[in-house]
Amino acid sequence: MSLLIQSLNHQIIDGDNHRQLLVDLNLSVAPGECVALMGDSGSGKTTLLNLIAGLEPIQQGKIAVAGISLTQASDRQLSQLRKQHIGIIFQHFNLLTSLSVQDNIEFSAKLAGRYDVMHGLALAEQLGISHLLKKYPATLSGGEMQRVAIARALNSKPKLLLADEPTGNLDQQNSSQVVAQLVQLAKSNNTALLMVTHSADVAASMDKIYRLQESSIRLVTD
Amino acid sequence: MQTKPSTKTNSEFFLVLKAHLAEYLNKPLLNLGFILSLAIATSTLLCILVLNHASEQQYQAANRGLKSPVSFYIVANSGDNISRHDFSHLKAQGFYQLAPIHLFGKTLASGKKISFRAIDILPLVLAMPKSFTTHHINLSSKYAKALGLTLNSTTDINDANQITLADGQSLKVNYNQINDWGKVALVDLPLAWQLFPDIKGFSHLMVTAISADEKARLAAALPEYLSIQEAWSLEEREGFADALHLNLSALAILGFIVSLFIAFQAADQAWQKRGELAAKLRLLGVELTSILKVMLCEALLLTLLASIIGIAIAFALVSILLPILGITLEQLYQLRQSGHFQWHWLYSLWAFAISAVAVFLALLKQFRLISSAKIALTARIVPQPFNYRASAAIGVTLLAVFLLWPEVYGQNSWHLLMIKYGLLLIASVALLPNILSYLLKGMSYFTRSFRVKFVVKDARQQVGRRYLPLAAFYLALTASISAALMVNSFEKAFTAYLEQLLSADLFISYNPKQKNKVEAWLKQQDDIDEYVLFKQTVAKYGNDTLAVHALMSAKQQNSLLFKARSSKQQATGQFSCYINEQLSLKKGLALNEQFTVEQGLQQLTCTITAIFYDYGNQGYSVKIPLKAQEIPLSGWREHGFAVYFKGRNNLSTAALAEQLGLDNEQIFLPEEIKTMALAIFKQTFVLTQAIAFVLLIIACFGLFLSANNLELARKPDLHILSSLGYSRIELFSHMLMQWLLLAFGVLLLSWPIAGLLAKALVAKVLPASFGWSMPLVLDIAPFALTSITGLLILLPALAIPLYKLNVRASLS
């Protein structure tokens, strides 16, 4: 399994109150499988992504990415895990604005020690951004920036791809194109994809749709 | 597919480094403000340190130059000359350090007085054979000009000029360019006796520095008609020079705190910009250690760059300020000081260390935040809100330490006192955000208008964000006000002191032979209200030597500036005495205490009835309000007469000197001395004021940079207000009012703290280091002028970034 979550419990402090956000949550995503995670605002979708990315400490339960448990991992081990096995695509792209498109795409692959010029170029070709390689993020449109972010995330050949509302800043046409390319690339690279989205259309492109509701996760469509 | 192998650690480090460097390549002006503010802060502090160091070196050099080769003189008590027999008798007893001198005057044919100094001129002839001769009178060009003599400058040393005296006697004169001896003509002693048969023996004997034992042996060997007279010293001026040095040191410490704070807040803001990049890198899996290593390298390079620019600016500043210091020293010591300094490699190290401390402290803070803060998927480090409780706790703790810190007045304890009051300053800085917050809370409570209430409430929310620049402004303002207060107190106290000390209209000094003629003239003058004789002797208090003065009249008593005076009536038959503040503080003597001084077997016990200020004097002094003959001490020496006229008098000192047969230097107008002394004083503090002003400007520059960054960071908030209908001018006035409100709060706190610091300097640090103090003069002018200057500098510093922000603001 690329991602395995077992009996995950998580509570947050809201003022003086402790609120149970996630209760006994179980989830698994296989290599090449694309999963959509939906839910109302405040249901805990982003918190779950943060927990999987090792950005928040696990309070109770188990999360394993590519067979590596995050539960007792140190900060250094979590960094290694993000570097080696997790790719993240953000709603606000989070490109390194001072680096060119090519440098951005190469960055995570070099960081993971899996730098492959041809792979990067192939990804750029498939995403239709090969003519933008020398440009800087500030000069790109939202759709172009998200394609660069996808290329960067996939270039390091991660086992798991986390996407936090990747189409949140894109129009309908761009949104459909980007999601289609993302799913196709994830499958061709045998990478598991867990995408948080509010869009039913985007979710419909995935293999499975889960809904987070009242602290628990429920499979909506298979 | 080809996969390039890579060394993991190195590649990660270089990748992060590349990302950091790319920031600079894309934005060449990135961190320019930070580098400049750090450089300026470094240079300010460096400048103060260098000036302080240079002044210390120059004072030492000046003091070495001032140490007279003459330790004391041997003079005849009765006004007669010292005979050749006395001289040979002392020499025969092994006192080879004696150098005989005869000072006398003659009148030229032109009617002008000429002064002669007869000495053993052979050493000068051997050292400068082209300038001095034993065969003729040696006259310097300046003195010849002053006497109105026109001499042939090409004349050979052996083919001398001639001058004619009033009695027709012709004298051969050697004209030279050596003006070091002042207004005297030098003549070899045997030649003087030969040319002027009326000159007998010597007027006095000069004695070079000898041991205390040897001096005691010499004193014992002197016949009773001869006595020892101490050489004139520059003690008083040294005291003021030391006070200046202390001021510089105090300002250096304040400057250090201000500069460090400005540099720290500039560094803090620069590192905050790094927060977003660090968060993105962390999301991509970059390890903390790699980010830290790159940030350390960046910090090192920034520190190096800021140090180099700081050193260059310090060089320029010192080049401007050091000549002022040179002029000050020249005026204080009448010495020609070049005012230049040599660059020492340690200065560069200081500059680097100062920058490094600020940069690395800020880096440490930011790194703690990066490593401990929650990083969200939005790649933002969630900022922690300002901790008012922690700030208040630090402030209260420091305040408690300040209050419990004992005030010790031991030798060199001024450093401890400075630390104590430094703690007060830092405590007030820590309490500043809470004070401002409560002040604004109170203001919002009393405000009715919705808009004003919003400005005040919004300003209250901004206190935490704007804390560092406000604290820097507060520190600079407080330092400047306390410096201004200190200078003002020095000026007022010194002026009052001079007014009283030099209250006479005329002062006439005389040698014993001239006394009768001078006194006879004084008695004949109807327009003289009073003339007062100044008499002094020395006595011992324990192991310390005291100068004992007899206060012969009410006018002399009135010339003293009293610190404290007893209201108790003195019992009949008891002596009363006034002691200087130095004696009171160092020996723990208080009013109404019995006090005994000794002079050999003689003793004088008196009750201390007053303590008087004696600014700048490093010695102990006792004044007894009685005629000298009524005081059971001996060895009285007369200094001269202080003359008080009944009305305004336009007497010519030159004419009077001629009439009484005195040298021009023997008569002076105290008013002239007062004017000269005040001019020296003003010069002395130009440097202090200049440094205080530079500090204020630097703080405002820091504030400018901070305001720029802080307001740009507030852009989203302003856009919300703009969308709600605020016009640009309304936004501008909203922000400006907030800053001014905060600046006003800063002013309110800085006034009392500055007053306390100034009080500590003049009333505590001065006595701890020199043994004398002065009253703090709390005029409104130093407060108001410095505050207005600070606000005036502050306005453009705030208005420009606010204007830039609002003009460019748009809803996009």
mmCIF file of N, CA, C and O in Angstrom, chain B residues 284-347:
data_model
loop_
_atom_site.group_PDB
_atom_site.id
_atom_site.type_symbol
_atom_site.label_atom_id
_atom_site.label_comp_id
_atom_site.label_asym_id
_atom_site.label_seq_id
_atom_site.Cartn_x
_atom_site.Cartn_y
_atom_site.Cartn_z
ATOM 1 N N LEU B 284 8.733 20.562 0.957
ATOM 2 C CA LEU B 284 9.315 19.695 -0.074
ATOM 3 C C LEU B 284 10.240 18.647 0.527
ATOM 4 O O LEU B 284 10.811 17.835 -0.191
ATOM 5 N N GLY B 285 10.448 18.709 1.819
ATOM 6 C CA GLY B 285 11.225 17.660 2.476
ATOM 7 C C GLY B 285 12.648 18.052 2.830
ATOM 8 O O GLY B 285 13.455 17.202 3.224
ATOM 9 N N VAL B 286 12.975 19.355 2.713
ATOM 10 C CA VAL B 286 14.331 19.787 3.074
ATOM 11 C C VAL B 286 14.485 19.732 4.596
ATOM 12 O O VAL B 286 13.581 20.147 5.324
ATOM 13 N N GLU B 287 15.610 19.196 5.027
ATOM 14 C CA GLU B 287 15.815 19.064 6.475
ATOM 15 C C GLU B 287 16.148 20.418 7.099
ATOM 16 O O GLU B 287 16.755 21.282 6.452
ATOM 17 N N LEU B 288 15.794 20.558 8.361
ATOM 18 C CA LEU B 288 16.040 21.807 9.087
ATOM 19 C C LEU B 288 17.514 22.182 9.092
ATOM 20 O O LEU B 288 17.873 23.350 8.958
ATOM 21 N N THR B 289 18.362 21.165 9.273
ATOM 22 C CA THR B 289 19.806 21.439 9.370
ATOM 23 C C THR B 289 20.334 22.072 8.087
ATOM 24 O O THR B 289 21.195 22.944 8.127
ATOM 25 N N SER B 290 19.803 21.617 6.951
ATOM 26 C CA SER B 290 20.250 22.188 5.674
ATOM 27 C C SER B 290 19.845 23.657 5.583
ATOM 28 O O SER B 290 20.632 24.504 5.146
ATOM 29 N N ILE B 291 18.610 23.946 6.021
ATOM 30 C CA ILE B 291 18.143 25.344 5.995
ATOM 31 C C ILE B 291 19.003 26.188 6.933
ATOM 32 O O ILE B 291 19.435 27.281 6.592
ATOM 33 N N LEU B 292 19.296 25.630 8.110
ATOM 34 C CA LEU B 292 20.106 26.366 9.092
ATOM 35 C C LEU B 292 21.501 26.666 8.543
ATOM 36 O O LEU B 292 21.992 27.789 8.658
ATOM 37 N N LYS B 293 22.103 25.639 7.908
ATOM 38 C CA LYS B 293 23.464 25.838 7.379
ATOM 39 C C LYS B 293 23.478 26.961 6.353
ATOM 40 O O LYS B 293 24.366 27.827 6.373
ATOM 41 N N VAL B 294 22.492 26.941 5.457
ATOM 42 C CA VAL B 294 22.457 27.973 4.413
ATOM 43 C C VAL B 294 22.195 29.339 5.037
ATOM 44 O O VAL B 294 22.823 30.334 4.663
ATOM 45 N N MET B 295 21.284 29.385 6.005
ATOM 46 C CA MET B 295 20.995 30.671 6.664
ATOM 47 C C MET B 295 22.219 31.194 7.416
ATOM 48 O O MET B 295 22.465 32.391 7.457
ATOM 49 N N LEU B 296 22.988 30.276 7.977
ATOM 50 C CA LEU B 296 24.225 30.686 8.670
ATOM 51 C C LEU B 296 25.214 31.293 7.682
ATOM 52 O O LEU B 296 25.831 32.322 7.957
ATOM 53 N N CYS B 297 25.359 30.625 6.516
ATOM 54 C CA CYS B 297 26.268 31.158 5.488
ATOM 55 C C CYS B 297 25.800 32.533 5.040
ATOM 56 O O CYS B 297 26.607 33.462 4.892
ATOM 57 N N GLU B 298 24.494 32.651 4.816
ATOM 58 C CA GLU B 298 23.928 33.927 4.370
ATOM 59 C C GLU B 298 24.174 35.005 5.439
ATOM 60 O O GLU B 298 24.577 36.120 5.123
ATOM 61 N N ALA B 299 23.943 34.622 6.697
ATOM 62 C CA ALA B 299 24.141 35.567 7.803
ATOM 63 C C ALA B 299 25.587 36.031 7.870
ATOM 64 O O ALA B 299 25.881 37.204 8.077
ATOM 65 N N LEU B 300 26.500 35.084 7.652
ATOM 66 C CA LEU B 300 27.929 35.404 7.710
ATOM 67 C C LEU B 300 28.301 36.406 6.618
ATOM 68 O O LEU B 300 29.016 37.384 6.859
ATOM 69 N N LEU B 301 27.778 36.154 5.421
ATOM 70 C CA LEU B 301 28.075 37.046 4.298
ATOM 71 C C LEU B 301 27.464 38.427 4.522
ATOM 72 O O LEU B 301 28.115 39.444 4.266
ATOM 73 N N LEU B 302 26.218 38.444 5.024
ATOM 74 C CA LEU B 302 25.557 39.732 5.292
ATOM 75 C C LEU B 302 26.312 40.507 6.365
ATOM 76 O O LEU B 302 26.497 41.717 6.266
ATOM 77 N N THR B 303 26.756 39.777 7.395
ATOM 78 C CA THR B 303 27.505 40.413 8.486
ATOM 79 C C THR B 303 28.797 41.032 7.952
ATOM 80 O O THR B 303 29.155 42.164 8.282
ATOM 81 N N LEU B 304 29.459 40.260 7.098
ATOM 82 C CA LEU B 304 30.737 40.723 6.527
ATOM 83 C C LEU B 304 30.515 41.983 5.692
ATOM 84 O O LEU B 304 31.238 42.976 5.830
ATOM 85 N N LEU B 305 29.494 41.913 4.870
ATOM 86 C CA LEU B 305 29.191 43.042 3.983
ATOM 87 C C LEU B 305 28.806 44.280 4.803
ATOM 88 O O LEU B 305 29.309 45.379 4.561
ATOM 89 N N ALA B 306 27.925 44.066 5.797
ATOM 90 C CA ALA B 306 27.482 45.183 6.645
ATOM 91 C C ALA B 306 28.661 45.760 7.420
ATOM 92 O O ALA B 306 28.764 46.974 7.594
ATOM 93 N N SER B 307 29.577 44.897 7.852
ATOM 94 C CA SER B 307 30.747 45.378 8.611
ATOM 95 C C SER B 307 31.623 46.258 7.740
ATOM 96 O O SER B 307 32.091 47.312 8.171
ATOM 97 N N ILE B 308 31.831 45.806 6.479
ATOM 98 C CA ILE B 308 32.708 46.580 5.579
ATOM 99 C C ILE B 308 32.087 47.954 5.319
ATOM 100 O O ILE B 308 32.760 48.986 5.422
ATOM 101 N N ILE B 309 30.780 47.961 5.008
ATOM 102 C CA ILE B 309 30.111 49.252 4.756
ATOM 103 C C ILE B 309 30.112 50.082 6.053
ATOM 104 O O ILE B 309 30.357 51.288 6.025
ATOM 105 N N GLY B 310 29.859 49.412 7.189
ATOM 106 C CA GLY B 310 29.843 50.103 8.486
ATOM 107 C C GLY B 310 31.181 50.749 8.789
ATOM 108 O O GLY B 310 31.239 51.890 9.258
ATOM 109 N N ILE B 311 32.262 50.031 8.496
ATOM 110 C CA ILE B 311 33.606 50.575 8.760
ATOM 111 C C ILE B 311 33.842 51.806 7.880
ATOM 112 O O ILE B 311 34.362 52.822 8.334
ATOM 113 N N ALA B 312 33.388 51.706 6.618
ATOM 114 C CA ALA B 312 33.582 52.843 5.698
ATOM 115 C C ALA B 312 32.815 54.068 6.208
ATOM 116 O O ALA B 312 33.350 55.179 6.218
ATOM 117 N N ILE B 313 31.567 53.847 6.646
ATOM 118 C CA ILE B 313 30.767 54.981 7.158
ATOM 119 C C ILE B 313 31.401 55.532 8.440
ATOM 120 O O ILE B 313 31.492 56.745 8.629
ATOM 121 N N ALA B 314 31.874 54.611 9.307
ATOM 122 C CA ALA B 314 32.510 55.044 10.564
ATOM 123 C C ALA B 314 33.737 55.897 10.274
ATOM 124 O O ALA B 314 33.963 56.920 10.920
ATOM 125 N N PHE B 315 34.506 55.480 9.254
ATOM 126 C CA PHE B 315 35.687 56.251 8.866
ATOM 127 C C PHE B 315 35.291 57.685 8.524
ATOM 128 O O PHE B 315 35.905 58.645 8.976
ATOM 129 N N ALA B 316 34.210 57.787 7.706
ATOM 130 C CA ALA B 316 33.757 59.114 7.280
ATOM 131 C C ALA B 316 33.269 59.933 8.477
ATOM 132 O O ALA B 316 33.633 61.103 8.614
ATOM 133 N N LEU B 317 32.466 59.300 9.349
ATOM 134 C CA LEU B 317 31.927 60.006 10.517
ATOM 135 C C LEU B 317 33.040 60.463 11.459
ATOM 136 O O LEU B 317 33.050 61.596 11.934
ATOM 137 N N VAL B 318 33.978 59.556 11.691
ATOM 138 C CA VAL B 318 35.078 59.869 12.616
ATOM 139 C C VAL B 318 35.931 61.002 12.050
ATOM 140 O O VAL B 318 36.392 61.877 12.774
ATOM 141 N N SER B 319 36.095 60.989 10.719
ATOM 142 C CA SER B 319 36.892 62.055 10.095
ATOM 143 C C SER B 319 36.261 63.419 10.350
ATOM 144 O O SER B 319 36.945 64.428 10.422
ATOM 145 N N ILE B 320 34.911 63.432 10.461
ATOM 146 C CA ILE B 320 34.230 64.707 10.722
ATOM 147 C C ILE B 320 34.291 65.039 12.218
ATOM 148 O O ILE B 320 34.561 66.176 12.598
ATOM 149 N N LEU B 321 34.048 64.027 13.052
ATOM 150 C CA LEU B 321 33.918 64.292 14.492
ATOM 151 C C LEU B 321 35.265 64.418 15.218
ATOM 152 O O LEU B 321 35.360 65.133 16.204
ATOM 153 N N LEU B 322 36.268 63.713 14.711
ATOM 154 C CA LEU B 322 37.541 63.724 15.448
ATOM 155 C C LEU B 322 38.201 65.108 15.495
ATOM 156 O O LEU B 322 38.748 65.483 16.532
ATOM 157 N N PRO B 323 38.159 65.869 14.385
ATOM 158 C CA PRO B 323 38.724 67.230 14.499
ATOM 159 C C PRO B 323 38.028 68.048 15.587
ATOM 160 O O PRO B 323 38.661 68.871 16.239
ATOM 161 N N ILE B 324 36.711 67.823 15.796
ATOM 162 C CA ILE B 324 36.001 68.553 16.868
ATOM 163 C C ILE B 324 36.615 68.171 18.206
ATOM 164 O O ILE B 324 36.854 68.997 19.070
ATOM 165 N N LEU B 325 36.890 66.861 18.333
ATOM 166 C CA LEU B 325 37.521 66.383 19.557
ATOM 167 C C LEU B 325 38.902 67.016 19.721
ATOM 168 O O LEU B 325 39.293 67.415 20.814
ATOM 169 N N GLY B 326 39.616 67.121 18.588
ATOM 170 C CA GLY B 326 40.949 67.741 18.598
ATOM 171 C C GLY B 326 40.884 69.177 19.080
ATOM 172 O O GLY B 326 41.664 69.610 19.919
ATOM 173 N N ILE B 327 39.854 69.904 18.556
ATOM 174 C CA ILE B 327 39.694 71.319 18.955
ATOM 175 C C ILE B 327 39.378 71.389 20.447
ATOM 176 O O ILE B 327 39.900 72.225 21.183
ATOM 177 N N THR B 328 38.521 70.448 20.898
ATOM 178 C CA THR B 328 38.145 70.416 22.320
ATOM 179 C C THR B 328 39.380 70.239 23.186
ATOM 180 O O THR B 328 39.590 70.954 24.158
ATOM 181 N N LEU B 329 40.202 69.296 22.783
ATOM 182 C CA LEU B 329 41.414 69.026 23.560
ATOM 183 C C LEU B 329 42.350 70.226 23.538
ATOM 184 O O LEU B 329 42.951 70.573 24.545
ATOM 185 N N GLU B 330 42.428 70.867 22.368
ATOM 186 C CA GLU B 330 43.313 72.023 22.240
ATOM 187 C C GLU B 330 42.850 73.128 23.186
ATOM 188 O O GLU B 330 43.642 73.780 23.846
ATOM 189 N N GLN B 331 41.488 73.286 23.242
ATOM 190 C CA GLN B 331 40.964 74.333 24.116
ATOM 191 C C GLN B 331 41.122 73.977 25.591
ATOM 192 O O GLN B 331 41.375 74.833 26.415
ATOM 193 N N LEU B 332 40.974 72.690 25.867
ATOM 194 C CA LEU B 332 41.095 72.268 27.262
ATOM 195 C C LEU B 332 42.523 72.378 27.761
ATOM 196 O O LEU B 332 42.780 72.760 28.885
ATOM 197 N N TYR B 333 43.435 71.996 26.923
ATOM 198 C CA TYR B 333 44.826 71.879 27.383
ATOM 199 C C TYR B 333 45.766 72.930 26.787
ATOM 200 O O TYR B 333 46.944 72.940 27.092
ATOM 201 N N GLN B 334 45.235 73.712 25.880
ATOM 202 C CA GLN B 334 46.093 74.624 25.113
ATOM 203 C C GLN B 334 47.225 73.859 24.437
ATOM 204 O O GLN B 334 48.364 74.308 24.352
ATOM 205 N N LEU B 335 46.907 72.675 23.998
ATOM 206 C CA LEU B 335 47.910 71.867 23.299
ATOM 207 C C LEU B 335 47.472 71.709 21.866
ATOM 208 O O LEU B 335 46.288 71.664 21.573
ATOM 209 N N ARG B 336 48.415 71.607 21.008
ATOM 210 C CA ARG B 336 48.066 71.383 19.605
ATOM 211 C C ARG B 336 47.892 69.890 19.385
ATOM 212 O O ARG B 336 48.851 69.133 19.360
ATOM 213 N N GLN B 337 46.643 69.460 19.298
ATOM 214 C CA GLN B 337 46.370 68.034 19.061
ATOM 215 C C GLN B 337 45.966 67.870 17.608
ATOM 216 O O GLN B 337 45.162 68.626 17.087
ATOM 217 N N SER B 338 46.529 66.887 16.985
ATOM 218 C CA SER B 338 46.299 66.742 15.548
ATOM 219 C C SER B 338 44.877 66.283 15.247
ATOM 220 O O SER B 338 44.329 66.556 14.203
ATOM 221 N N GLY B 339 44.232 65.557 16.162
ATOM 222 C CA GLY B 339 42.877 65.086 15.918
ATOM 223 C C GLY B 339 42.811 63.933 14.933
ATOM 224 O O GLY B 339 41.772 63.660 14.370
ATOM 225 N N HIS B 340 43.908 63.291 14.666
ATOM 226 C CA HIS B 340 43.852 62.139 13.767
ATOM 227 C C HIS B 340 43.979 60.863 14.601
ATOM 228 O O HIS B 340 44.401 60.892 15.746
ATOM 229 N N PHE B 341 43.589 59.770 14.035
ATOM 230 C CA PHE B 341 43.725 58.516 14.766
ATOM 231 C C PHE B 341 44.262 57.443 13.833
ATOM 232 O O PHE B 341 44.171 57.557 12.610
ATOM 233 N N GLN B 342 44.815 56.431 14.424
ATOM 234 C CA GLN B 342 45.330 55.319 13.624
ATOM 235 C C GLN B 342 44.326 54.188 13.670
ATOM 236 O O GLN B 342 43.808 53.856 14.738
ATOM 237 N N TRP B 343 44.040 53.604 12.519
ATOM 238 C CA TRP B 343 43.081 52.503 12.459
ATOM 239 C C TRP B 343 43.736 51.249 13.024
ATOM 240 O O TRP B 343 44.834 50.881 12.632
ATOM 241 N N HIS B 344 43.054 50.663 13.953
ATOM 242 C CA HIS B 344 43.573 49.455 14.579
ATOM 243 C C HIS B 344 42.766 48.267 14.082
ATOM 244 O O HIS B 344 41.550 48.389 13.881
ATOM 245 N N TRP B 345 43.391 47.139 13.875
ATOM 246 C CA TRP B 345 42.673 45.964 13.347
ATOM 247 C C TRP B 345 41.544 45.535 14.280
ATOM 248 O O TRP B 345 40.556 44.964 13.859
ATOM 249 N N LEU B 346 41.682 45.891 15.565
ATOM 250 C CA LEU B 346 40.635 45.531 16.533
ATOM 251 C C LEU B 346 39.303 46.202 16.217
ATOM 252 O O LEU B 346 38.243 45.659 16.476
ATOM 253 N N TYR B 347 39.388 47.426 15.619
ATOM 254 C CA TYR B 347 38.158 48.132 15.264
ATOM 255 C C TYR B 347 37.336 47.301 14.280
ATOM 256 O O TYR B 347 36.112 47.241 14.372
#
